[in-house]
XYZ file of N, CA and C in Angstrom:
186
model
N 63.626 39.994 30.728
C 62.630 38.975 30.882
C 62.190 38.443 29.527
N 62.159 39.304 28.526
C 61.752 38.845 27.195
C 62.739 37.818 26.648
N 64.024 38.013 26.890
C 65.013 37.037 26.433
C 64.777 35.682 27.096
N 64.439 35.679 28.371
C 64.147 34.424 29.074
C 62.934 33.740 28.459
N 61.902 34.503 28.141
C 60.716 33.921 27.489
C 61.067 33.356 26.119
N 61.924 34.063 25.387
C 62.356 33.574 24.073
C 63.120 32.258 24.198
N 63.961 32.147 25.216
C 64.711 30.906 25.443
C 63.755 29.763 25.736
N 62.763 30.002 26.587
C 61.772 28.964 26.880
C 61.014 28.556 25.625
N 60.640 29.526 24.809
C 59.900 29.221 23.582
C 60.749 28.409 22.610
N 62.031 28.736 22.520
C 62.904 28.065 21.561
C 63.375 26.696 22.035
N 63.672 26.561 23.315
C 64.318 25.341 23.806
C 63.522 24.584 24.871
N 62.391 25.105 25.291
C 61.633 24.514 26.382
C 61.198 23.077 26.158
N 61.011 22.675 24.910
C 60.581 21.305 24.621
C 61.738 20.348 24.380
N 62.962 20.839 24.388
C 64.110 19.961 24.150
C 64.287 19.032 25.348
N 64.527 17.739 25.104
C 64.623 16.787 26.218
C 65.762 17.064 27.197
N 66.784 17.790 26.778
C 67.895 18.058 27.695
C 67.701 19.357 28.483
N 66.645 20.088 28.195
C 66.370 21.335 28.908
C 65.612 20.998 30.184
N 66.335 20.942 31.295
C 65.697 20.562 32.559
C 65.765 21.662 33.612
N 66.671 22.622 33.442
C 66.850 23.657 34.458
C 67.139 24.996 33.798
N 66.599 26.058 34.376
C 66.809 27.406 33.869
C 67.342 28.256 35.014
N 68.549 28.776 34.858
C 69.141 29.661 35.852
C 69.293 31.048 35.244
N 68.938 32.064 35.988
C 69.076 33.431 35.486
C 70.532 33.838 35.337
N 71.431 33.148 36.008
C 72.842 33.479 35.921
C 73.639 32.741 36.970
N 74.855 33.171 37.165
C 75.750 32.537 38.122
C 76.313 33.599 39.057
N 76.233 33.333 40.345
C 76.763 34.245 41.360
C 76.193 35.655 41.217
N 74.875 35.723 41.033
C 74.200 37.011 40.898
C 74.039 37.658 42.266
N 74.244 38.939 42.325
C 74.115 39.677 43.584
C 73.171 40.860 43.387
N 72.017 40.595 42.774
C 71.019 41.626 42.521
C 69.994 41.611 43.629
N 68.925 42.296 43.366
C 67.774 42.340 44.272
C 67.100 40.964 44.285
N 67.164 40.287 45.409
C 66.633 38.927 45.518
C 65.137 38.895 45.224
N 64.391 39.890 45.672
C 62.945 39.889 45.428
C 62.639 40.001 43.937
N 63.429 40.752 43.191
C 63.237 40.863 41.744
C 63.561 39.542 41.057
N 64.660 38.919 41.434
C 65.027 37.640 40.817
C 64.005 36.559 41.156
N 63.489 36.585 42.376
C 62.438 35.628 42.755
C 61.186 35.863 41.910
N 60.842 37.124 41.673
C 59.682 37.458 40.832
C 59.878 36.889 39.431
N 61.076 37.068 38.868
C 61.348 36.557 37.525
C 61.247 35.034 37.468
N 61.846 34.351 38.445
C 61.768 32.884 38.427
C 60.327 32.423 38.635
N 59.559 33.125 39.453
C 58.143 32.777 39.628
C 57.368 32.959 38.331
N 57.652 34.035 37.599
C 56.985 34.269 36.313
C 57.329 33.173 35.311
N 58.600 32.796 35.252
C 59.005 31.733 34.331
C 58.357 30.410 34.720
N 58.340 30.111 35.997
C 57.738 28.868 36.483
C 56.246 28.829 36.164
N 55.565 29.955 36.285
C 54.131 29.973 35.981
C 53.884 29.836 34.481
N 54.826 30.294 33.658
C 54.690 30.146 32.208
C 54.960 28.716 31.759
N 55.876 28.017 32.439
C 56.235 26.643 32.070
C 56.768 25.939 33.313
N 55.943 25.125 33.920
C 56.298 24.501 35.200
C 57.037 23.175 35.049
N 57.405 22.797 33.833
C 58.077 21.510 33.623
C 59.538 21.520 34.047
N 60.110 22.681 34.252
C 61.545 22.791 34.497
C 61.835 23.266 35.920
N 63.091 23.151 36.311
C 63.562 23.717 37.573
C 64.064 25.127 37.289
N 63.817 26.059 38.194
C 64.225 27.449 38.008
C 65.012 27.927 39.222
N 66.061 28.701 38.959
C 66.830 29.311 40.038
C 67.407 30.624 39.533
N 67.898 31.436 40.454
C 68.454 32.722 40.027
C 69.926 32.857 40.343
N 70.603 31.788 40.558
C 72.039 31.841 40.764
C 72.538 30.565 41.381
N 73.822 30.442 41.406
C 74.422 29.281 42.051
C 75.701 29.728 42.730
N 76.038 29.055 43.781
C 77.296 29.314 44.469
C 77.302 30.619 45.256
N 76.169 31.329 45.313
C 76.148 32.600 46.046
C 76.480 32.422 47.516
N 75.918 31.396 48.125
C 76.044 31.230 49.565
C 76.909 30.039 49.934
N 77.822 29.685 49.087
C 78.695 28.548 49.341
C 79.439 28.760 50.658
N 79.275 27.826 51.567
C 79.942 27.921 52.850
C 79.169 28.658 53.923
N 78.035 29.263 53.576
C 77.223 29.968 54.559
C 76.291 28.990 55.244
N 76.030 29.228 56.504
C 75.059 28.404 57.217
C 73.651 28.815 56.820
N 72.763 27.851 56.765
C 71.364 28.126 56.446
C 70.641 28.747 57.620
N 69.342 29.014 57.445
C 68.557 29.645 58.515
C 68.424 28.765 59.747
């Protein structure tokens, strides 16, 4: 989490910094990753936050 905060501090004001993803195709504890993205969002709400991409490609939604 400290590395994520450091990234926000270093690059958060850059005009091309619009989205922060914790990683790609992560298969960790979803509640933990949600907690981390919520913490980042509360620290800096200007960006989009997610904890992975492509995890559920092809899966039907709820």
